Structure formats: structure tokens, C-alpha cells
Amino acid sequence: MNGLKVTVVGGGIGGTAAALALLRAGCDVHVYEQVVNKTEVGAGIQLSPNATRLLHRYGLADALRNRAVRPLGIEIRRWDDGRILGREDLGDAAENAYGAPYYHFHRADLLSVLTAALPAERLHGGRRCIDVSQTATGARAVFDDGSVIDSDVVVGADGIHSAVRKSLFGDERPRFSGNVAYRGLAPVERLAHLNLKHQTTNWMGPGGHFVHYFVSGGRYMNFVAVTEQDNWDRESWNDRGDIAEAKRYYSGWHPQVHEILGAVDETFKWALFDRTPLASWSVGRVTLLGDACHPMLPYLAQGAAQSIEDGATLARCLTDIASSDVERALVTYETWRKPRTAAIQLAARGNSTSFHLPDGAEQQKRDAQMAAWSGLSPRRASIFGFDAERLETAEFV
């Protein structure tokens, strides 16, 4: 162990995965989470091979497999008649090509696996960070209970409303996309008559799209129903939605969409935000990770995966260095991560347009492109094949 002391602010998926990577790198890392017992809301999450290969290296392969659903592929359908517009293979094809599986999880299941792998004494609940600053020899995190933690590095993994980011760069609201999502979980027995496959299905139509897939080992069907609503931009994940309201937005859509919407006891509604790529993630010995620096729309299923990649690259940059080299290491971390995350942010933003095209010439052009997809799509290779721990020229810049 190099003795480098690291404070991670935020105990969500990105923060806990980063802590596991930093422990492997020999750092003395502690995670501080504002709630006493961190939980994730009832929503699904997808993890592609670029993330699962890292978690497997952390020793989590068996635990992940026991909680996950391994989808066969991705199927794109037309909104009204259900016509298949395109297919892509996942399952064995993706795992054979990229050396790691593609998984679906309930977010709470994934977080519980990560948290269980972190030694209990390194996770501190009920500690809300309110400020960060530089000291003569390190960085300082200040908490709302008056406590202060000094360390060699502070990492803000505290989400889209990051207190660490605000301390570094001031207050700035993220960009509301104009998209609002209804989400829910349906017990699979209520949908058994549909004979749905273990795959991601994305229904595309004018002004919205509807995604569903299995989670929790196949016990629940997760759906995310995205609509365009410029007049509603509350940023909570926990606002109750109205199933009848959601159904109205999908009036005229295929009956299967309505069957899934009608199979849940409750739905939640949240506005979707992202952020224009930041010019910088770090100041001195303080840096950012995940949604704190690159929140993205969920239209490439890469939000969690990119935060896991961040942690792996950060750990690689902090491996076997002296405390005096931390600032240069954080510059290297940004240099490696920013172009990739910015490109994925902007690609996800672009999908918010292409997924929602009204019927017409542009929609027909999109559908023709999707019809050419088959098997293992080469367009995924740059995302799925990436290894965030392999920095071929890991020199400080």
C-alpha cells in the first residue's frame, strides 16, 4: 500500500466502485455518504462489458451473476404496429467478443453487491459534505456536522447535484432535456402471457420511446417510458407518477406497451437532465467522478458504466505515486477520461432526437439504417471493448 489517503464523497454506484478500485491500487480510501443507509430507487440499470470486466477484476463475478439478468440482445420495434426495426446480439456473442458479459440489474441489487465488497469500516453514512478546499499538503472535506477530513485526494462522486462540484466551480444548473420518464417494476407473473424474451426492447415513436427489460434475476420487468414534456422539470427520482397519465401519452401505441404499463402497482416520474461537458474536472487535489462531472441521458445505457470506468482510471493514475504527484496524476486522469465521456454524453443526447422522430422521411431513413443491424453490432465496439485500466502511456502531462 502506498499510503495515499483518498476521501470519496458519495456512496452510490460510482463512489463505491471507485473505492474498490482504489483499494486494489493500495490507497487508504474511505467513502462518506450523506444518508445513513444508502439505497437505490427501484429502477433498472444496464451494465455493458466495459464496466463488468472491471467489476470482475474486483472479484465480483459470482455476486453479479447471482443478481443479474443476462439479456440475449436488443430489439427495436415500431411504436404502433410492433414491427421489428432492428436487432443486435448480446448474450454469448457479446461475452465472447469482449471477454465480459452484458447484464441487467435492479439498481439496489448492484449497489448492494458493491457495498458488500467494501470493508464496512471504510463506508461512513450520515455524513453530508458541504465544502472542499486545498490545504498546504492535501485536500479537505467539510461535513454538515462540523467534522473535517484531511487527505491526499478528495473525489466528488456525489451525483448531478454535487456539493464538491459546486465548491470547485460554483453553482450551475444542469440542462433539462425536455424529456420526462415514467418508470416502474412489474412482477413477471403479471406479464407471463406475453411470453417476453430476456432482452432489451426499445419501442420508438413520435415524441417518445418505451424501453423494457427484466431485472432481479428475472423476477421483475423494468420499464422506462420517456415522453416529451417541456413544462415539468422537477429533478426528483421519487415523485409519484400517474399510470393513467402515462397511458395517455402512449395513446395509439402497441397494446403490449399498455399491457406493461398496466401491470405495475405504481409508477414514478422524473425529468431527465444532462450537462454540457465541463472544461475541467479538478482543482488541485480535488476531482470529480461520474454524474458529478458528466451526467448523461440514459439513451446509450452508459451512465453507470462510465462512472465505473472513471474509478478504474483514477485508481490507475494514483497507483504507486507520492503525495507530491497527486495534482499531476489528476491532470492525467482528466486527459484520459474527458474526451470519452464527452463523446458519450453527446451521443446519448443525439439519441433523444433520433428515438423520437415523427413518421416521415427522417424516420424512414433511421429505420432503414436499423434494418441493416444484425448479429453483433460493430458500432458498439468502441464502447464495449474499452478497458479503462489500460493506459498505454500513463505518464503525467
mmCIF file of C-alpha atoms in Angstrom:
data_model
loop_
_atom_site.group_PDB
_atom_site.id
_atom_site.type_symbol
_atom_site.label_atom_id
_atom_site.label_comp_id
_atom_site.label_asym_id
_atom_site.label_seq_id
_atom_site.Cartn_x
_atom_site.Cartn_y
_atom_site.Cartn_z
ATOM 1 C CA MET A 1 0.000 0.000 0.000
ATOM 2 C CA ASN A 2 1.372 3.388 -0.999
ATOM 3 C CA GLY A 3 -0.389 5.072 1.898
ATOM 4 C CA LEU A 4 -2.115 7.630 -0.316
ATOM 5 C CA LYS A 5 -5.183 8.721 1.626
ATOM 6 C CA VAL A 6 -8.308 9.219 -0.511
ATOM 7 C CA THR A 7 -11.688 10.619 0.564
ATOM 8 C CA VAL A 8 -14.597 9.670 -1.715
ATOM 9 C CA VAL A 9 -17.701 11.824 -1.276
ATOM 10 C CA GLY A 10 -20.767 9.817 -2.300
ATOM 11 C CA GLY A 11 -21.634 6.180 -1.701
ATOM 12 C CA GLY A 12 -23.606 5.396 -4.840
ATOM 13 C CA ILE A 13 -22.581 3.064 -7.649
ATOM 14 C CA GLY A 14 -19.746 5.284 -8.918
ATOM 15 C CA GLY A 15 -18.345 6.094 -5.494
ATOM 16 C CA THR A 16 -18.335 2.537 -4.164
ATOM 17 C CA ALA A 17 -16.892 1.102 -7.390
ATOM 18 C CA ALA A 18 -14.160 3.750 -7.294
ATOM 19 C CA ALA A 19 -13.387 2.853 -3.690
ATOM 20 C CA LEU A 20 -12.953 -0.802 -4.645
ATOM 21 C CA ALA A 21 -10.580 0.181 -7.459
ATOM 22 C CA LEU A 22 -8.608 2.493 -5.164
ATOM 23 C CA LEU A 23 -8.256 -0.217 -2.526
ATOM 24 C CA ARG A 24 -6.802 -2.518 -5.182
ATOM 25 C CA ALA A 25 -4.357 0.269 -6.034
ATOM 26 C CA GLY A 26 -3.124 0.325 -2.440
ATOM 27 C CA CYS A 27 -4.837 3.540 -1.387
ATOM 28 C CA ASP A 28 -6.224 4.184 2.090
ATOM 29 C CA VAL A 29 -9.733 5.069 0.931
ATOM 30 C CA HIS A 30 -12.865 5.999 2.869
ATOM 31 C CA VAL A 31 -16.333 6.724 1.459
ATOM 32 C CA TYR A 32 -18.659 9.331 3.003
ATOM 33 C CA GLU A 33 -22.356 9.146 2.139
ATOM 34 C CA GLN A 34 -24.942 11.703 3.225
ATOM 35 C CA VAL A 35 -27.671 9.184 4.118
ATOM 36 C CA VAL A 36 -27.254 6.715 6.946
ATOM 37 C CA ASN A 37 -28.058 3.649 4.844
ATOM 38 C CA LYS A 38 -27.585 4.288 1.146
ATOM 39 C CA THR A 39 -30.207 2.642 -1.045
ATOM 40 C CA GLU A 40 -31.094 2.966 -4.705
ATOM 41 C CA VAL A 41 -34.556 3.643 -6.018
ATOM 42 C CA GLY A 42 -36.454 0.866 -7.730
ATOM 43 C CA ALA A 43 -35.191 1.207 -11.252
ATOM 44 C CA GLY A 44 -33.291 -0.938 -13.690
ATOM 45 C CA ILE A 45 -29.759 -0.400 -14.880
ATOM 46 C CA GLN A 46 -27.728 -1.885 -17.715
ATOM 47 C CA LEU A 47 -24.014 -2.705 -17.435
ATOM 48 C CA SER A 48 -22.051 -3.392 -20.602
ATOM 49 C CA PRO A 49 -18.752 -5.313 -20.869
ATOM 50 C CA ASN A 50 -16.605 -2.183 -20.478
ATOM 51 C CA ALA A 51 -17.915 -1.999 -16.891
ATOM 52 C CA THR A 52 -18.439 -5.649 -15.995
ATOM 53 C CA ARG A 53 -14.854 -6.579 -16.954
ATOM 54 C CA LEU A 54 -13.663 -4.123 -14.294
ATOM 55 C CA LEU A 55 -16.033 -5.418 -11.633
ATOM 56 C CA HIS A 56 -14.942 -8.980 -12.404
ATOM 57 C CA ARG A 57 -11.357 -7.934 -11.723
ATOM 58 C CA TYR A 58 -12.518 -6.645 -8.362
ATOM 59 C CA GLY A 59 -13.643 -10.193 -7.543
ATOM 60 C CA LEU A 60 -17.373 -9.640 -8.031
ATOM 61 C CA ALA A 61 -18.138 -12.026 -10.915
ATOM 62 C CA ASP A 62 -20.116 -14.566 -8.870
ATOM 63 C CA ALA A 63 -22.021 -11.953 -6.869
ATOM 64 C CA LEU A 64 -23.004 -10.097 -10.030
ATOM 65 C CA ARG A 65 -24.091 -13.244 -11.834
ATOM 66 C CA ASN A 66 -26.361 -14.193 -8.943
ATOM 67 C CA ARG A 67 -28.234 -10.856 -9.060
ATOM 68 C CA ALA A 68 -28.259 -10.139 -12.784
ATOM 69 C CA VAL A 69 -30.196 -10.959 -15.924
ATOM 70 C CA ARG A 70 -28.038 -11.686 -18.967
ATOM 71 C CA PRO A 71 -30.024 -10.432 -21.957
ATOM 72 C CA LEU A 72 -29.977 -12.175 -25.300
ATOM 73 C CA GLY A 73 -29.939 -8.954 -27.263
ATOM 74 C CA ILE A 74 -31.544 -5.628 -28.115
ATOM 75 C CA GLU A 75 -34.680 -5.386 -30.216
ATOM 76 C CA ILE A 76 -36.004 -2.136 -31.714
ATOM 77 C CA ARG A 77 -39.735 -2.001 -32.514
ATOM 78 C CA ARG A 78 -42.027 0.443 -34.205
ATOM 79 C CA TRP A 79 -44.422 2.223 -31.858
ATOM 80 C CA ASP A 80 -47.793 1.358 -33.385
ATOM 81 C CA ASP A 81 -47.693 -1.993 -35.167
ATOM 82 C CA GLY A 82 -44.750 -3.548 -33.290
ATOM 83 C CA ARG A 83 -42.778 -4.158 -36.466
ATOM 84 C CA ILE A 84 -39.155 -5.050 -35.663
ATOM 85 C CA LEU A 85 -36.868 -2.297 -36.949
ATOM 86 C CA GLY A 86 -33.538 -3.793 -35.888
ATOM 87 C CA ARG A 87 -31.831 -6.365 -33.696
ATOM 88 C CA GLU A 88 -28.430 -6.655 -32.035
ATOM 89 C CA ASP A 89 -26.934 -9.650 -30.263
ATOM 90 C CA LEU A 90 -25.725 -9.551 -26.677
ATOM 91 C CA GLY A 91 -25.567 -12.742 -24.582
ATOM 92 C CA ASP A 92 -22.862 -15.181 -25.675
ATOM 93 C CA ALA A 93 -21.929 -13.067 -28.709
ATOM 94 C CA ALA A 94 -21.030 -10.017 -26.626
ATOM 95 C CA GLU A 95 -19.270 -12.007 -23.935
ATOM 96 C CA ASN A 96 -17.196 -13.923 -26.470
ATOM 97 C CA ALA A 97 -16.280 -10.766 -28.357
ATOM 98 C CA TYR A 98 -15.441 -8.561 -25.365
ATOM 99 C CA GLY A 99 -14.488 -11.022 -22.648
ATOM 100 C CA ALA A 100 -17.146 -9.916 -20.172
ATOM 101 C CA PRO A 101 -20.959 -10.123 -20.004
ATOM 102 C CA TYR A 102 -23.700 -7.599 -20.605
ATOM 103 C CA TYR A 103 -26.047 -7.509 -17.600
ATOM 104 C CA HIS A 104 -29.349 -6.027 -16.447
ATOM 105 C CA PHE A 105 -29.746 -5.191 -12.746
ATOM 106 C CA HIS A 106 -32.116 -3.644 -10.307
ATOM 107 C CA ARG A 107 -30.077 -0.650 -9.142
ATOM 108 C CA ALA A 108 -30.427 -1.665 -5.498
ATOM 109 C CA ASP A 109 -29.066 -5.139 -6.290
ATOM 110 C CA LEU A 110 -25.985 -3.713 -7.982
ATOM 111 C CA LEU A 111 -25.313 -1.256 -5.164
ATOM 112 C CA SER A 112 -25.679 -3.997 -2.572
ATOM 113 C CA VAL A 113 -23.033 -6.100 -4.356
ATOM 114 C CA LEU A 114 -20.610 -3.165 -4.456
ATOM 115 C CA THR A 115 -21.258 -2.169 -0.855
ATOM 116 C CA ALA A 116 -20.872 -5.724 0.435
ATOM 117 C CA ALA A 117 -17.442 -5.923 -1.196
ATOM 118 C CA LEU A 118 -16.252 -2.760 0.574
ATOM 119 C CA PRO A 119 -14.929 -3.318 4.134
ATOM 120 C CA ALA A 120 -17.582 -1.959 6.493
ATOM 121 C CA GLU A 121 -15.143 0.337 8.299
ATOM 122 C CA ARG A 122 -14.490 2.219 5.057
ATOM 123 C CA LEU A 123 -18.095 3.309 4.450
ATOM 124 C CA HIS A 124 -19.448 6.143 6.615
ATOM 125 C CA GLY A 125 -23.142 7.023 6.432
ATOM 126 C CA GLY A 126 -24.876 10.165 7.659
ATOM 127 C CA ARG A 127 -22.003 12.405 6.510
ATOM 128 C CA ARG A 128 -23.087 15.177 4.124
ATOM 129 C CA CYS A 129 -20.221 17.082 2.542
ATOM 130 C CA ILE A 130 -20.823 20.823 2.307
ATOM 131 C CA ASP A 131 -17.429 22.153 1.191
ATOM 132 C CA VAL A 132 -13.985 21.165 -0.043
ATOM 133 C CA SER A 133 -10.727 23.089 -0.036
ATOM 134 C CA GLN A 134 -6.989 22.771 -0.503
ATOM 135 C CA THR A 135 -4.570 22.609 2.416
ATOM 136 C CA ALA A 136 -0.810 23.092 2.442
ATOM 137 C CA THR A 137 -0.232 19.365 1.958
ATOM 138 C CA GLY A 138 -3.525 17.922 0.757
ATOM 139 C CA ALA A 139 -7.273 18.440 0.428
ATOM 140 C CA ARG A 140 -10.023 18.897 2.997
ATOM 141 C CA ALA A 141 -13.681 17.838 3.039
ATOM 142 C CA VAL A 142 -16.025 19.626 5.460
ATOM 143 C CA PHE A 143 -19.269 17.979 6.604
ATOM 144 C CA ASP A 144 -22.531 19.402 7.900
ATOM 145 C CA ASP A 145 -21.912 18.011 11.386
ATOM 146 C CA GLY A 146 -18.807 20.196 11.668
ATOM 147 C CA SER A 147 -16.343 17.371 11.096
ATOM 148 C CA VAL A 148 -13.348 17.768 8.803
ATOM 149 C CA ILE A 149 -11.422 15.087 6.911
ATOM 150 C CA ASP A 150 -7.949 15.827 5.555
ATOM 151 C CA SER A 151 -6.492 13.537 2.889
ATOM 152 C CA ASP A 152 -4.178 13.470 -0.110
ATOM 153 C CA VAL A 153 -7.094 13.417 -2.562
ATOM 154 C CA VAL A 154 -10.813 14.224 -2.419
ATOM 155 C CA VAL A 155 -13.071 12.653 -5.066
ATOM 156 C CA GLY A 156 -16.551 14.071 -5.616
ATOM 157 C CA ALA A 157 -18.772 11.139 -6.592
ATOM 158 C CA ASP A 158 -21.866 12.864 -5.226
ATOM 159 C CA GLY A 159 -24.077 12.966 -8.293
ATOM 160 C CA ILE A 160 -25.598 15.542 -10.589
ATOM 161 C CA HIS A 161 -26.173 17.975 -7.697
ATOM 162 C CA SER A 162 -22.615 17.531 -6.453
ATOM 163 C CA ALA A 163 -21.604 19.683 -3.494
ATOM 164 C CA VAL A 164 -17.983 19.047 -4.428
ATOM 165 C CA ARG A 165 -18.509 20.346 -7.975
ATOM 166 C CA LYS A 166 -20.291 23.407 -6.595
ATOM 167 C CA SER A 167 -17.368 24.112 -4.264
ATOM 168 C CA LEU A 168 -14.913 23.847 -7.150
ATOM 169 C CA PHE A 169 -16.768 25.619 -9.942
ATOM 170 C CA GLY A 170 -19.770 27.407 -8.470
ATOM 171 C CA ASP A 171 -23.481 26.759 -8.753
ATOM 172 C CA GLU A 172 -24.732 25.763 -12.190
ATOM 173 C CA ARG A 173 -27.993 24.065 -13.043
ATOM 174 C CA PRO A 174 -27.806 21.023 -15.327
ATOM 175 C CA ARG A 175 -29.652 21.192 -18.663
ATOM 176 C CA PHE A 176 -33.231 19.937 -18.714
ATOM 177 C CA SER A 177 -33.640 17.801 -21.834
ATOM 178 C CA GLY A 178 -37.364 18.365 -22.273
ATOM 179 C CA ASN A 179 -37.786 14.624 -21.692
ATOM 180 C CA VAL A 180 -39.688 13.175 -18.745
ATOM 181 C CA ALA A 181 -39.644 9.491 -17.839
ATOM 182 C CA TYR A 182 -42.141 7.254 -16.110
ATOM 183 C CA ARG A 183 -40.539 4.183 -14.611
ATOM 184 C CA GLY A 184 -41.853 1.123 -12.882
ATOM 185 C CA LEU A 185 -41.388 -2.532 -11.977
ATOM 186 C CA ALA A 186 -43.952 -5.210 -12.812
ATOM 187 C CA PRO A 187 -43.900 -8.712 -11.268
ATOM 188 C CA VAL A 188 -43.223 -11.093 -14.130
ATOM 189 C CA GLU A 189 -46.212 -13.312 -13.364
ATOM 190 C CA ARG A 190 -48.490 -10.459 -14.447
ATOM 191 C CA LEU A 191 -46.860 -10.462 -17.880
ATOM 192 C CA ALA A 192 -46.330 -14.205 -18.358
ATOM 193 C CA HIS A 193 -48.993 -14.340 -21.079
ATOM 194 C CA LEU A 194 -46.846 -12.067 -23.289
ATOM 195 C CA ASN A 195 -44.000 -14.622 -23.445
ATOM 196 C CA LEU A 196 -41.392 -11.866 -23.398
ATOM 197 C CA LYS A 197 -37.759 -12.755 -24.073
ATOM 198 C CA HIS A 198 -34.851 -11.843 -21.833
ATOM 199 C CA GLN A 199 -33.734 -8.909 -23.922
ATOM 200 C CA THR A 200 -33.885 -5.137 -24.087
ATOM 201 C CA THR A 201 -36.826 -3.928 -26.151
ATOM 202 C CA ASN A 202 -36.978 -0.307 -27.290
ATOM 203 C CA TRP A 203 -40.223 0.902 -28.866
ATOM 204 C CA MET A 204 -39.616 4.119 -30.857
ATOM 205 C CA GLY A 205 -42.316 6.547 -31.861
ATOM 206 C CA PRO A 206 -43.188 10.197 -32.361
ATOM 207 C CA GLY A 207 -42.288 12.241 -29.293
ATOM 208 C CA GLY A 208 -41.205 9.350 -27.100
ATOM 209 C CA HIS A 209 -39.835 5.864 -26.630
ATOM 210 C CA PHE A 210 -40.517 2.946 -24.297
ATOM 211 C CA VAL A 211 -37.816 0.568 -23.029
ATOM 212 C CA HIS A 212 -38.337 -2.615 -21.020
ATOM 213 C CA TYR A 213 -36.166 -5.440 -19.741
ATOM 214 C CA PHE A 214 -36.015 -7.976 -16.906
ATOM 215 C CA VAL A 215 -34.158 -7.350 -13.626
ATOM 216 C CA SER A 216 -33.664 -9.034 -10.225
ATOM 217 C CA GLY A 217 -32.828 -12.420 -11.680
ATOM 218 C CA GLY A 218 -35.894 -12.236 -13.910
ATOM 219 C CA ARG A 219 -38.447 -11.621 -11.147
ATOM 220 C CA TYR A 220 -39.461 -8.161 -12.363
ATOM 221 C CA MET A 221 -39.942 -6.366 -15.632
ATOM 222 C CA ASN A 222 -38.435 -2.873 -15.525
ATOM 223 C CA PHE A 223 -39.750 -0.197 -17.868
ATOM 224 C CA VAL A 224 -38.721 3.363 -18.671
ATOM 225 C CA ALA A 225 -41.312 5.315 -20.630
ATOM 226 C CA VAL A 226 -39.859 8.577 -21.995
ATOM 227 C CA THR A 227 -42.092 11.401 -23.186
ATOM 228 C CA GLU A 228 -41.508 14.998 -24.245
ATOM 229 C CA GLN A 229 -42.856 17.431 -21.632
ATOM 230 C CA ASP A 230 -41.251 20.864 -21.561
ATOM 231 C CA ASN A 231 -43.467 22.048 -18.707
ATOM 232 C CA TRP A 232 -42.221 19.674 -15.991
ATOM 233 C CA ASP A 233 -38.612 19.716 -14.793
ATOM 234 C CA ARG A 234 -38.597 18.538 -11.190
ATOM 235 C CA GLU A 235 -35.354 16.704 -10.523
ATOM 236 C CA SER A 236 -36.599 14.045 -8.105
ATOM 237 C CA TRP A 237 -36.468 10.313 -8.832
ATOM 238 C CA ASN A 238 -39.163 9.696 -6.268
ATOM 239 C CA ASP A 239 -42.128 11.753 -7.472
ATOM 240 C CA ARG A 240 -45.182 9.590 -7.881
ATOM 241 C CA GLY A 241 -46.423 9.301 -11.412
ATOM 242 C CA ASP A 242 -49.900 8.521 -12.619
ATOM 243 C CA ILE A 243 -50.329 5.347 -14.675
ATOM 244 C CA ALA A 244 -53.396 6.727 -16.435
ATOM 245 C CA GLU A 245 -51.414 9.839 -17.371
ATOM 246 C CA ALA A 246 -48.594 7.717 -18.768
ATOM 247 C CA LYS A 247 -51.072 5.678 -20.793
ATOM 248 C CA ARG A 248 -52.484 8.872 -22.305
ATOM 249 C CA TYR A 249 -49.032 9.833 -23.578
ATOM 250 C CA TYR A 250 -48.860 6.443 -25.297
ATOM 251 C CA SER A 251 -52.303 6.614 -26.851
ATOM 252 C CA GLY A 252 -52.269 4.694 -30.131
ATOM 253 C CA TRP A 253 -49.105 2.758 -29.257
ATOM 254 C CA HIS A 254 -48.960 -1.019 -29.474
ATOM 255 C CA PRO A 255 -51.118 -2.964 -26.968
ATOM 256 C CA GLN A 256 -48.024 -4.563 -25.428
ATOM 257 C CA VAL A 257 -46.836 -1.161 -24.219
ATOM 258 C CA HIS A 258 -50.159 -0.673 -22.450
ATOM 259 C CA GLU A 259 -50.085 -4.201 -21.022
ATOM 260 C CA ILE A 260 -46.733 -3.437 -19.333
ATOM 261 C CA LEU A 261 -47.870 -0.046 -18.093
ATOM 262 C CA GLY A 262 -50.994 -1.640 -16.651
ATOM 263 C CA ALA A 263 -49.068 -4.385 -14.821
ATOM 264 C CA VAL A 264 -47.474 -2.102 -12.212
ATOM 265 C CA ASP A 265 -48.952 -1.010 -8.894
ATOM 266 C CA GLU A 266 -47.224 2.370 -9.036
ATOM 267 C CA THR A 267 -45.063 4.460 -11.313
ATOM 268 C CA PHE A 268 -42.553 7.196 -10.638
ATOM 269 C CA LYS A 269 -41.889 10.220 -12.775
ATOM 270 C CA TRP A 270 -38.682 12.153 -13.217
ATOM 271 C CA ALA A 271 -37.237 14.758 -15.518
ATOM 272 C CA LEU A 272 -34.087 13.873 -17.451
ATOM 273 C CA PHE A 273 -31.049 16.143 -17.234
ATOM 274 C CA ASP A 274 -27.551 16.191 -18.597
ATOM 275 C CA ARG A 275 -24.773 18.761 -18.715
ATOM 276 C CA THR A 276 -22.585 20.263 -21.395
ATOM 277 C CA PRO A 277 -19.108 18.723 -20.953
ATOM 278 C CA LEU A 278 -17.131 20.588 -18.306
ATOM 279 C CA ALA A 279 -13.891 22.340 -19.215
ATOM 280 C CA SER A 280 -12.212 20.855 -16.155
ATOM 281 C CA TRP A 281 -12.970 18.239 -13.501
ATOM 282 C CA SER A 282 -10.233 19.032 -10.993
ATOM 283 C CA VAL A 283 -8.798 21.811 -8.869
ATOM 284 C CA GLY A 284 -5.570 20.963 -7.113
ATOM 285 C CA ARG A 285 -6.073 17.727 -5.212
ATOM 286 C CA VAL A 286 -9.859 17.579 -5.644
ATOM 287 C CA THR A 287 -11.522 15.910 -8.622
ATOM 288 C CA LEU A 288 -14.910 14.663 -9.797
ATOM 289 C CA LEU A 289 -16.303 11.355 -10.989
ATOM 290 C CA GLY A 290 -19.485 10.070 -12.644
ATOM 291 C CA ASP A 291 -22.613 12.210 -12.677
ATOM 292 C CA ALA A 292 -20.813 14.906 -10.683
ATOM 293 C CA CYS A 293 -18.861 15.797 -13.833
ATOM 294 C CA HIS A 294 -20.578 14.123 -16.809
ATOM 295 C CA PRO A 295 -24.284 13.431 -16.202
ATOM 296 C CA MET A 296 -25.774 11.930 -19.329
ATOM 297 C CA LEU A 297 -29.154 10.998 -20.676
ATOM 298 C CA PRO A 298 -29.857 7.252 -20.395
ATOM 299 C CA TYR A 299 -30.138 6.683 -24.152
ATOM 300 C CA LEU A 300 -26.873 4.751 -24.510
ATOM 301 C CA ALA A 301 -27.185 2.930 -21.158
ATOM 302 C CA GLN A 302 -23.721 4.196 -20.188
ATOM 303 C CA GLY A 303 -24.201 6.419 -17.123
ATOM 304 C CA ALA A 304 -23.221 3.838 -14.505
ATOM 305 C CA ALA A 305 -20.668 2.180 -16.781
ATOM 306 C CA GLN A 306 -18.819 5.448 -17.335
ATOM 307 C CA SER A 307 -18.694 6.192 -13.619
ATOM 308 C CA ILE A 308 -17.200 2.719 -13.046
ATOM 309 C CA GLU A 309 -14.653 3.405 -15.791
ATOM 310 C CA ASP A 310 -13.781 6.726 -14.109
ATOM 311 C CA GLY A 311 -12.952 4.966 -10.865
ATOM 312 C CA ALA A 312 -10.750 2.418 -12.607
ATOM 313 C CA THR A 313 -8.762 5.059 -14.492
ATOM 314 C CA LEU A 314 -8.444 7.248 -11.410
ATOM 315 C CA ALA A 315 -7.075 4.314 -9.427
ATOM 316 C CA ARG A 316 -4.615 3.542 -12.206
ATOM 317 C CA CYS A 317 -3.396 7.155 -12.175
ATOM 318 C CA LEU A 318 -2.957 7.131 -8.384
ATOM 319 C CA THR A 319 -1.104 3.811 -8.260
ATOM 320 C CA ASP A 320 2.441 3.907 -6.816
ATOM 321 C CA ILE A 321 2.797 7.676 -6.703
ATOM 322 C CA ALA A 322 3.972 10.033 -3.989
ATOM 323 C CA SER A 323 1.610 12.551 -2.438
ATOM 324 C CA SER A 324 3.535 15.312 -4.185
ATOM 325 C CA ASP A 325 2.494 13.870 -7.571
ATOM 326 C CA VAL A 326 -1.261 13.884 -6.922
ATOM 327 C CA GLU A 327 -2.085 17.056 -8.850
ATOM 328 C CA ARG A 328 -0.267 15.830 -11.953
ATOM 329 C CA ALA A 329 -1.993 12.453 -11.604
ATOM 330 C CA LEU A 330 -5.393 14.143 -11.607
ATOM 331 C CA VAL A 331 -4.474 16.017 -14.799
ATOM 332 C CA THR A 332 -3.642 12.651 -16.365
ATOM 333 C CA TYR A 333 -6.965 11.234 -15.161
ATOM 334 C CA GLU A 334 -8.863 14.089 -16.853
ATOM 335 C CA THR A 335 -6.801 13.771 -20.015
ATOM 336 C CA TRP A 336 -7.774 10.123 -20.350
ATOM 337 C CA ARG A 337 -11.415 10.399 -19.335
ATOM 338 C CA LYS A 338 -12.826 13.685 -20.618
ATOM 339 C CA PRO A 339 -12.820 13.039 -24.392
ATOM 340 C CA ARG A 340 -14.511 9.655 -23.988
ATOM 341 C CA THR A 341 -17.196 10.749 -21.549
ATOM 342 C CA ALA A 342 -17.910 13.926 -23.540
ATOM 343 C CA ALA A 343 -18.397 11.911 -26.735
ATOM 344 C CA ILE A 344 -20.761 9.510 -24.984
ATOM 345 C CA GLN A 345 -22.695 12.371 -23.364
ATOM 346 C CA LEU A 346 -23.259 13.995 -26.737
ATOM 347 C CA ALA A 347 -24.138 10.725 -28.477
ATOM 348 C CA ALA A 348 -26.753 9.994 -25.812
ATOM 349 C CA ARG A 349 -28.144 13.489 -26.292
ATOM 350 C CA GLY A 350 -28.388 12.852 -30.032
ATOM 351 C CA ASN A 351 -30.441 9.724 -29.415
ATOM 352 C CA SER A 352 -33.083 11.833 -27.686
ATOM 353 C CA THR A 353 -33.847 13.179 -31.156
ATOM 354 C CA SER A 354 -33.444 10.038 -33.257
ATOM 355 C CA PHE A 355 -35.510 7.871 -30.886
ATOM 356 C CA HIS A 356 -38.444 10.307 -31.044
ATOM 357 C CA LEU A 357 -38.740 11.115 -34.752
ATOM 358 C CA PRO A 358 -42.247 11.651 -36.105
ATOM 359 C CA ASP A 359 -43.232 9.475 -39.028
ATOM 360 C CA GLY A 360 -41.719 10.874 -42.204
ATOM 361 C CA ALA A 361 -38.552 10.962 -44.282
ATOM 362 C CA GLU A 362 -36.111 11.169 -41.360
ATOM 363 C CA GLN A 363 -37.863 8.348 -39.538
ATOM 364 C CA GLN A 364 -37.739 6.203 -42.667
ATOM 365 C CA LYS A 365 -34.022 6.881 -43.066
ATOM 366 C CA ARG A 366 -33.420 5.928 -39.415
ATOM 367 C CA ASP A 367 -35.450 2.735 -39.788
ATOM 368 C CA ALA A 368 -33.522 1.743 -42.911
ATOM 369 C CA GLN A 369 -30.253 2.105 -41.003
ATOM 370 C CA MET A 370 -31.586 -0.006 -38.149
ATOM 371 C CA ALA A 371 -32.785 -2.689 -40.546
ATOM 372 C CA ALA A 372 -29.144 -3.229 -41.533
ATOM 373 C CA TRP A 373 -28.213 -4.159 -37.961
ATOM 374 C CA SER A 374 -27.829 -7.845 -37.299
ATOM 375 C CA GLY A 375 -25.721 -10.003 -35.070
ATOM 376 C CA LEU A 376 -23.044 -8.277 -33.005
ATOM 377 C CA SER A 377 -23.105 -4.620 -33.951
ATOM 378 C CA PRO A 378 -19.648 -3.165 -34.733
ATOM 379 C CA ARG A 379 -20.882 0.275 -33.703
ATOM 380 C CA ARG A 380 -20.726 -0.863 -30.070
ATOM 381 C CA ALA A 381 -17.080 -1.937 -30.217
ATOM 382 C CA SER A 382 -15.566 1.389 -29.177
ATOM 383 C CA ILE A 383 -17.712 1.388 -26.035
ATOM 384 C CA PHE A 384 -17.855 -2.298 -25.109
ATOM 385 C CA GLY A 385 -14.241 -3.090 -25.983
ATOM 386 C CA PHE A 386 -12.682 -0.266 -23.975
ATOM 387 C CA ASP A 387 -10.506 -1.116 -20.964
ATOM 388 C CA ALA A 388 -10.312 1.793 -18.526
ATOM 389 C CA GLU A 389 -7.350 0.318 -16.640
ATOM 390 C CA ARG A 390 -5.050 0.095 -19.651
ATOM 391 C CA LEU A 391 -3.289 3.416 -20.006
ATOM 392 C CA GLU A 392 -0.643 2.646 -22.584
ATOM 393 C CA THR A 393 1.200 5.912 -21.900
ATOM 394 C CA ALA A 394 0.434 6.568 -18.264
ATOM 395 C CA GLU A 395 2.862 9.447 -17.959
ATOM 396 C CA PHE A 396 1.980 12.657 -16.174
ATOM 397 C CA VAL A 397 1.287 15.537 -18.544
#
